[in-house]
Amino acid sequence: MPLQRSTTADKFIVDRRKRHRNSDVARAVRKTRDRLSQQAGNPDFDRELLKLHALSMTGGVIVIPLLVLATAAAGLFAGIGKEIGVWALFTFICYTIVAFMARRVTQASELNPLETHRDFLIGHFLCGLGWAWFAWLGCETCQMDQFQVAKAVVLLLAMSATAILASSLRGALLATFALPVAIYAYASAKLWMPVEVIMAGLLIASLPFFAYVARQLNRSSLMLLSFRSEKDALIAELETAKSMSDEARRRAEDANLAKSRFLASMSHELRTPLNAILGFSEVMANEVLGPMSNPTYRDYARDVHDSGQHLLDLINEILDLSRIEAGRYQLNEEPMMLLSVVEDCCHMMELKARNKDIRIVQDFENALPRLFADERAVRQIALNLLSNAIKFTATGGEIRVRVGWTAGGGQYLSVKDNGPGIPEDEIPIVLSAFGQGSIAIKSAEQGTGLGLPIVQGLLAMHGGEFQLHSRLREGTEAIAIFPLSRVMEELPALPTKAVAFAPALNA
């Protein structure tokens, strides 16, 4: 027989059958990891910084060329000659080359950080040669008295603009203006004029200052890239978690639907043979059709009847809990007396308590108004609490049942026993489906562990609250609280005089 592969969802949180969703999640995570690791081992985000530098150079492509053109026009007007025009053309070509390099980098899908960084530095060095030529220019026939000062001002403007635009490229400012500043200082030293020396000193001091500004801007860019990477990582994690959550929710919905279908189909299939088992075993145990020659058979018939009744009760509890959890438990609400229902339940459980020599003490407040609730549900709450108390109370113990007012104006039912109690860390386990405390399991009858979850669900449907207080070796108290909105007020009596005179007024 060939091996049959299960068509149900596997035990993992992500369903491996849904390839499209899992591949989307993996693709999103992979893209984010690529963005975080695309610096090829360099933790300083070289590729991102080069992209930022390229965008900055393409965005501010006309800033420094405009300064070059304005300087050339002023030089021609001052009478420097054609040399200033040749310088402007050379410098403009150098910045054009850098702009084309930046545009190519912005459009490139693959990028080698080391080669691109080197190419950018070479391009800026070429631009620096243009500014060095400008620093070496002289003007013997021009009409400007302070030509050296004007050159220093132009170099300062170009340095400040480069410090801002090229801050993402480490070493760009020094590669561009280290040689021009040195040439300007050498030319000023040859003239040895106080103003030229001061301006040379200002340029020399400005170069490390603007380098510091560029370095701080570079650090800010790195911090921004780091934050963006962390944001991308968080987004990828959220996308993954959302996809896994959606998958888990879908599987939970499928499981819940399968459970509902199973319970709907099996409830009839289980109850029908159980009714036959219970009926026939009861007939055999009571010897309705004649006596049994062997009394052991009669004992077996009683055991079969008790086991079948236990199984039927378990099935009914599972169905009730399933309907409550699925929101399909319909409340048949009507005015009812909580005192009367609890008193009837105490009488019903009296025989079971006597068999264990347990005394049930009733402590009820008088004249409680009616509740607007489902009587069957309230009766089930009371029976479950009393049954648990009898199960987990030792022989000769006592159970105190109280019914009265709450501080908020509602009504409560309290069932307190002096059994072994429940450890505080086990109370959440006891309140879960099929959960039982370790001490109670050892010292009491075996139960299904569904009584308290059913009580919680029924009280929640009534807008009430369930509380469980317990201490080891002192006992447990279970309190079912019905809110004030469920308490029905007494209607005031009609004024008899007004009713008596009503016909006379109508007449």
XYZ file of C-alpha atoms in Angstrom:
507
model
C 0.000 0.000 0.000
C 1.552 3.313 -0.995
C 2.312 5.891 1.659
C -0.511 8.417 1.969
C 0.507 12.020 2.474
C -1.629 14.042 4.854
C -3.518 16.898 3.262
C -3.966 18.772 6.506
C -1.857 21.742 7.574
C 1.408 20.793 9.190
C 2.441 21.695 12.692
C 4.409 24.783 11.686
C 2.937 28.231 12.000
C 3.380 28.972 8.276
C 1.464 26.662 5.997
C 3.962 25.153 3.578
C 1.247 24.505 1.015
C 0.765 28.234 0.356
C 3.938 28.787 -1.644
C 2.932 32.199 -2.918
C 2.555 33.752 0.522
C 5.665 32.154 1.993
C 7.745 33.189 -1.027
C 6.486 36.775 -0.674
C 7.553 36.830 2.959
C 10.950 35.370 2.136
C 11.382 37.859 -0.710
C 10.578 40.817 1.557
C 13.024 39.648 4.202
C 15.698 38.984 1.574
C 15.327 42.454 0.063
C 15.689 44.053 3.460
C 18.754 41.996 4.240
C 20.242 42.982 0.889
C 19.663 46.636 1.672
C 21.334 46.219 5.043
C 24.278 44.198 3.703
C 24.830 45.813 0.325
C 27.944 47.597 1.609
C 29.830 44.311 0.966
C 31.293 43.993 4.424
C 31.841 47.713 5.024
C 29.747 48.811 8.019
C 29.828 52.485 6.994
C 27.152 52.250 4.305
C 29.560 53.135 1.495
C 27.069 52.439 -1.253
C 24.339 54.528 0.321
C 26.764 57.408 0.923
C 27.949 57.283 -2.684
C 24.337 57.328 -3.857
C 23.638 60.320 -1.622
C 26.720 62.108 -2.968
C 25.662 61.408 -6.551
C 22.157 62.743 -5.860
C 23.622 65.834 -4.195
C 25.935 66.537 -7.121
C 23.170 66.096 -9.709
C 20.774 68.211 -7.670
C 23.287 71.051 -7.163
C 24.961 70.708 -10.546
C 24.587 74.414 -11.416
C 25.653 75.929 -8.069
C 29.451 75.944 -8.442
C 29.426 76.351 -12.271
C 27.329 79.489 -11.781
C 29.977 80.758 -9.351
C 32.664 79.974 -11.961
C 30.750 81.814 -14.687
C 30.115 84.812 -12.435
C 33.803 84.948 -11.476
C 34.863 84.729 -15.144
C 32.468 87.498 -16.106
C 33.768 89.733 -13.294
C 37.360 88.973 -14.341
C 36.670 89.863 -17.974
C 34.993 93.074 -16.837
C 38.027 93.876 -14.649
C 40.365 93.365 -17.611
C 42.160 90.163 -16.637
C 42.045 88.922 -20.210
C 41.292 85.714 -22.056
C 43.115 83.602 -19.474
C 40.162 83.857 -17.084
C 37.846 82.554 -19.820
C 40.109 79.551 -20.524
C 40.163 78.833 -16.786
C 36.385 79.022 -16.591
C 36.021 76.621 -19.539
C 38.431 74.111 -17.995
C 36.746 74.263 -14.602
C 33.267 74.006 -16.148
C 34.359 70.883 -18.070
C 35.709 69.315 -14.865
C 32.427 69.855 -13.003
C 30.523 68.545 -16.008
C 32.561 65.360 -15.869
C 31.749 64.986 -12.159
C 28.046 65.572 -12.899
C 28.022 62.845 -15.564
C 29.746 60.469 -13.159
C 27.123 61.251 -10.522
C 24.271 60.665 -12.973
C 25.741 57.318 -13.996
C 25.989 56.284 -10.351
C 22.368 57.206 -9.662
C 21.197 55.045 -12.578
C 23.510 52.087 -11.885
C 21.963 48.914 -10.471
C 25.309 47.424 -9.468
C 27.964 49.517 -7.773
C 31.560 48.907 -6.749
C 32.125 51.178 -3.747
C 35.913 51.315 -3.932
C 36.104 52.097 -7.637
C 33.291 54.631 -7.500
C 34.833 56.382 -4.504
C 38.173 56.554 -6.293
C 36.598 57.911 -9.497
C 34.755 60.612 -7.568
C 37.934 61.686 -5.799
C 39.760 61.899 -9.129
C 36.966 64.032 -10.553
C 37.044 66.376 -7.561
C 40.818 66.563 -7.811
C 40.452 67.685 -11.432
C 38.059 70.384 -10.241
C 40.680 71.262 -7.642
C 43.221 71.739 -10.436
C 40.893 74.332 -11.894
C 40.689 76.156 -8.585
C 44.497 75.896 -8.223
C 44.818 77.550 -11.629
C 42.470 80.273 -10.383
C 44.581 80.742 -7.234
C 47.733 81.157 -9.365
C 46.185 83.730 -11.688
C 47.658 87.184 -11.529
C 46.389 90.577 -12.682
C 49.015 93.195 -13.372
C 46.904 95.250 -15.746
C 43.478 94.801 -14.139
C 41.659 97.619 -12.421
C 41.103 95.699 -9.112
C 43.241 96.874 -6.231
C 42.404 93.924 -3.997
C 42.510 91.110 -6.532
C 44.008 88.638 -4.060
C 41.218 89.370 -1.579
C 38.605 88.779 -4.281
C 40.220 85.436 -5.136
C 40.160 84.449 -1.453
C 36.462 85.319 -1.214
C 35.674 83.219 -4.302
C 37.685 80.302 -2.927
C 35.850 80.560 0.428
C 32.479 80.472 -1.356
C 33.542 77.474 -3.426
C 34.862 75.687 -0.323
C 31.621 76.235 1.612
C 29.479 75.043 -1.292
C 31.672 71.946 -1.760
C 31.597 71.176 1.986
C 27.798 71.024 1.837
C 27.326 69.322 -1.537
C 30.155 66.780 -1.171
C 29.744 65.995 2.524
C 28.662 62.402 1.758
C 32.014 61.669 0.067
C 34.875 61.347 2.517
C 37.954 63.350 1.477
C 36.207 65.260 -1.322
C 36.820 68.698 0.199
C 40.517 68.084 0.817
C 40.982 66.513 -2.625
C 39.450 69.619 -4.202
C 40.913 72.523 -2.212
C 44.113 71.326 -0.550
C 46.205 72.253 -3.621
C 44.409 75.589 -4.357
C 44.856 76.761 -0.750
C 48.537 75.798 -0.819
C 49.104 77.652 -4.106
C 47.241 80.719 -2.829
C 49.365 80.722 0.344
C 52.548 80.419 -1.734
C 51.499 83.282 -4.030
C 50.599 85.460 -1.056
C 53.893 84.717 0.625
C 55.740 85.889 -2.464
C 53.919 89.216 -2.403
C 54.193 89.522 1.384
C 51.385 92.023 1.673
C 49.543 92.154 5.001
C 46.111 91.752 3.463
C 47.200 88.831 1.270
C 48.855 87.115 4.233
C 45.718 87.534 6.348
C 43.532 86.110 3.592
C 45.941 83.206 3.140
C 45.762 82.495 6.857
C 41.978 82.704 6.684
C 41.902 80.171 3.845
C 44.286 77.842 5.656
C 42.130 78.017 8.795
C 38.907 77.659 6.813
C 39.962 74.421 5.141
C 40.011 72.293 8.357
C 36.913 74.116 9.584
C 34.912 73.223 6.462
C 36.396 69.720 6.597
C 35.008 69.426 10.138
C 31.592 70.659 8.955
C 31.644 68.134 6.100
C 32.571 65.350 8.521
C 29.671 66.247 10.833
C 27.285 66.256 7.885
C 28.702 62.880 6.884
C 28.005 61.525 10.367
C 24.467 62.858 10.194
C 24.008 61.062 6.886
C 25.344 57.860 8.432
C 22.961 58.200 11.349
C 20.075 58.800 8.967
C 21.014 55.709 6.962
C 21.296 53.680 10.151
C 17.831 54.764 11.262
C 16.442 53.984 7.834
C 17.999 50.531 7.908
C 16.543 49.862 11.341
C 13.169 51.047 10.085
C 13.439 48.730 7.086
C 14.347 45.844 9.355
C 11.371 46.570 11.596
C 9.074 46.824 8.585
C 10.344 43.481 7.308
C 9.806 41.902 10.709
C 6.310 43.373 10.888
C 5.526 42.092 7.414
C 6.758 38.652 8.380
C 4.858 38.674 11.656
C 1.696 39.892 9.914
C 1.948 37.167 7.312
C 2.501 34.551 9.978
C -0.367 35.971 12.015
C -2.668 35.870 8.995
C -1.644 32.287 8.337
C -2.189 31.332 11.965
C -5.587 33.053 11.984
C -6.605 31.247 8.811
C -5.528 27.916 10.264
C -7.361 28.675 13.519
C -10.518 29.506 11.571
C -10.169 26.289 9.590
C -9.614 24.321 12.775
C -12.599 25.957 14.443
C -14.772 25.196 11.423
C -13.550 21.600 11.389
C -14.295 21.322 15.110
C -17.808 22.696 14.651
C -18.486 20.302 11.786
C -17.119 17.416 13.794
C -19.247 18.241 16.822
C -22.329 18.765 14.688
C -21.907 15.441 12.918
C -20.715 13.405 15.909
C -23.198 14.650 18.493
C -25.989 12.641 16.898
C -23.710 9.709 16.077
C -22.563 9.471 19.705
C -25.811 10.176 21.487
C -27.854 7.609 19.542
C -25.784 4.550 20.579
C -25.290 5.991 24.070
C -29.045 6.168 24.592
C -29.291 2.509 23.617
C -26.402 1.594 25.919
C -27.922 3.526 28.825
C -31.413 2.131 28.268
C -30.453 -1.515 27.810
C -27.891 -1.472 30.633
C -30.503 0.018 32.972
C -32.984 -2.691 31.954
C -30.385 -5.364 32.605
C -29.240 -3.849 35.925
C -32.812 -3.580 37.213
C -33.662 -7.079 35.875
C -36.809 -5.807 34.196
C -37.120 -8.813 31.868
C -36.172 -11.366 34.498
C -33.517 -12.123 37.090
C -29.864 -12.768 36.227
C -28.406 -16.013 37.447
C -24.987 -14.442 37.927
C -24.935 -11.244 40.077
C -21.627 -10.224 38.510
C -23.443 -9.531 35.234
C -25.774 -7.183 37.092
C -22.778 -5.284 38.493
C -21.267 -5.109 35.025
C -24.526 -3.680 33.681
C -24.469 -0.950 36.343
C -20.845 -0.158 35.479
C -21.758 0.086 31.799
C -24.663 2.398 32.667
C -22.498 4.616 34.861
C -19.751 4.801 32.232
C -22.248 5.610 29.507
C -23.825 8.334 31.650
C -20.382 9.794 32.343
C -19.593 9.807 28.629
C -22.930 11.423 27.804
C -22.347 14.153 30.396
C -18.877 14.750 28.946
C -20.286 15.053 25.423
C -22.945 17.495 26.605
C -20.350 19.621 28.401
C -18.063 19.684 25.371
C -20.966 20.714 23.148
C -22.029 23.433 25.585
C -18.490 24.815 25.818
C -18.097 24.714 22.041
C -21.346 26.607 21.511
C -20.313 29.197 24.105
C -16.896 29.714 22.522
C -18.410 29.924 19.038
C -21.030 32.433 20.206
C -23.884 30.121 19.232
C -25.246 29.523 22.709
C -28.684 31.120 22.740
C -29.884 32.560 26.036
C -33.574 32.135 26.810
C -33.822 35.144 29.110
C -36.807 35.577 31.404
C -37.485 36.813 34.932
C -36.310 34.225 37.478
C -35.516 34.005 41.177
C -31.869 33.254 41.935
C -32.766 32.085 45.461
C -35.247 29.492 44.197
C -32.899 28.104 41.565
C -29.955 27.776 43.979
C -32.171 26.193 46.619
C -33.435 23.592 44.122
C -29.862 22.832 43.090
C -28.861 22.325 46.745
C -31.715 19.847 47.196
C -30.665 18.004 44.029
C -27.073 17.647 45.273
C -28.073 16.778 48.844
C -28.063 13.021 48.262
C -24.615 13.098 46.645
C -23.291 15.150 49.566
C -24.769 12.756 52.146
C -22.999 9.818 50.538
C -19.700 11.543 51.439
C -20.996 12.806 54.796
C -20.715 16.417 53.615
C -22.960 19.079 55.074
C -24.385 21.815 52.811
C -25.061 25.044 54.729
C -27.370 27.544 53.052
C -26.898 31.218 53.874
C -29.368 33.199 51.746
C -30.462 36.807 52.012
C -34.187 37.296 52.046
C -36.384 39.230 49.602
C -34.038 39.340 46.654
C -35.665 40.694 43.488
C -35.806 38.695 40.304
C -33.023 38.429 37.729
C -33.520 38.722 33.992
C -31.465 35.703 32.965
C -31.555 32.239 31.409
C -32.808 29.925 34.148
C -31.261 26.848 32.544
C -27.863 28.561 32.380
C -28.108 29.796 35.983
C -29.084 26.312 37.107
C -26.108 24.867 35.245
C -23.811 27.407 36.931
C -25.078 26.463 40.378
C -24.911 22.713 39.712
C -21.379 22.911 38.338
C -20.133 24.872 41.347
C -21.849 22.562 43.830
C -20.634 19.453 42.000
C -17.045 20.700 42.067
C -17.285 21.546 45.746
C -18.613 18.068 46.591
C -15.944 16.396 44.459
C -13.049 18.191 46.082
C -14.255 18.178 49.678
C -13.111 15.376 51.944
C -15.520 13.147 53.850
C -17.082 14.952 56.795
C -16.458 18.381 55.296
C -18.749 21.367 54.917
C -19.940 23.443 51.971
C -21.378 26.903 52.539
C -23.671 28.287 49.843
C -24.486 31.995 49.966
C -26.745 34.164 47.806
C -27.029 37.902 48.308
C -26.332 41.446 47.169
C -23.056 42.697 45.760
C -21.589 46.089 46.640
C -22.523 47.378 43.177
C -26.195 46.421 43.496
C -25.997 43.094 41.659
C -26.519 39.591 43.009
C -24.001 36.848 43.661
C -23.795 33.121 44.301
C -20.910 31.883 46.457
C -19.955 28.233 47.023
C -17.201 27.746 49.587
C -15.714 24.401 50.658
C -13.019 23.350 53.116
C -11.245 20.996 50.730
C -7.525 20.775 49.885
C -7.500 24.117 48.032
C -5.660 25.130 44.873
C -2.139 26.617 44.613
C -2.211 30.181 43.346
C -0.115 29.382 40.266
C -2.558 26.626 39.255
C -5.696 28.779 39.250
C -5.276 29.767 35.529
C -4.890 26.051 34.724
C -8.049 25.184 36.628
C -9.991 27.888 34.768
C -8.878 26.562 31.358
C -10.652 23.821 29.442
C -9.773 20.304 30.692
C -7.521 21.842 33.341
C -7.299 20.470 36.900
C -5.139 21.209 39.898
C -2.482 18.707 40.889
C -3.626 18.343 44.514
C -7.283 18.048 43.512
C -6.517 15.301 41.002
C -4.772 13.223 43.662
C -7.388 13.650 46.369
C -10.736 13.760 44.555
C -12.871 12.069 41.971
C -11.840 12.279 38.357
C -13.624 15.051 36.448
C -13.657 16.438 32.940
C -12.223 19.867 33.748
C -14.983 21.664 31.815
C -17.238 22.820 34.640
C -15.513 26.098 35.503
C -14.870 27.157 31.857
C -18.588 26.628 31.176
C -19.450 28.704 34.250
C -17.124 31.471 33.040
C -18.644 31.443 29.577
C -22.235 31.516 30.806
C -21.513 34.362 33.215
C -19.744 36.316 30.475
C -22.822 35.947 28.261
C -24.879 37.443 31.097
C -22.373 40.289 31.514
C -21.303 38.873 34.857
C -18.003 37.929 36.455
C -16.521 34.774 37.931
C -14.025 34.821 40.785
C -12.076 31.920 42.264
C -10.276 32.309 45.605
C -8.360 29.468 47.178
C -5.773 28.666 49.807
C -3.904 25.430 50.324
C -5.384 23.229 53.066
C -8.052 25.867 53.779
C -10.502 25.475 50.922
C -11.823 27.180 47.820
C -14.529 29.769 47.235
C -16.150 30.196 43.811
C -18.231 33.362 43.297
C -20.614 33.938 40.403
C -21.598 37.617 40.124
C -24.549 38.930 38.132
C -24.400 42.660 37.312
C -26.841 45.356 38.359
C -28.265 45.499 34.839
C -29.691 41.981 35.342
C -31.585 42.864 38.527
C -35.258 43.658 37.939
C -36.737 46.388 40.132
C -40.143 46.040 41.684
C -42.846 48.060 39.903
C -44.550 50.681 42.082
C -48.178 50.049 43.062
C -50.849 51.869 41.124
C -52.638 54.709 43.024
C -56.070 53.242 43.868
C -57.794 56.623 44.238
C -56.806 57.739 40.792
C -58.117 54.466 39.388
C -61.384 54.797 41.299
C -62.062 58.327 40.058
C -60.980 57.646 36.500
C -64.495 56.607 35.297
C -66.016 59.706 36.892
C -63.553 61.932 35.105
C -64.281 60.196 31.825
C -67.980 60.624 32.419
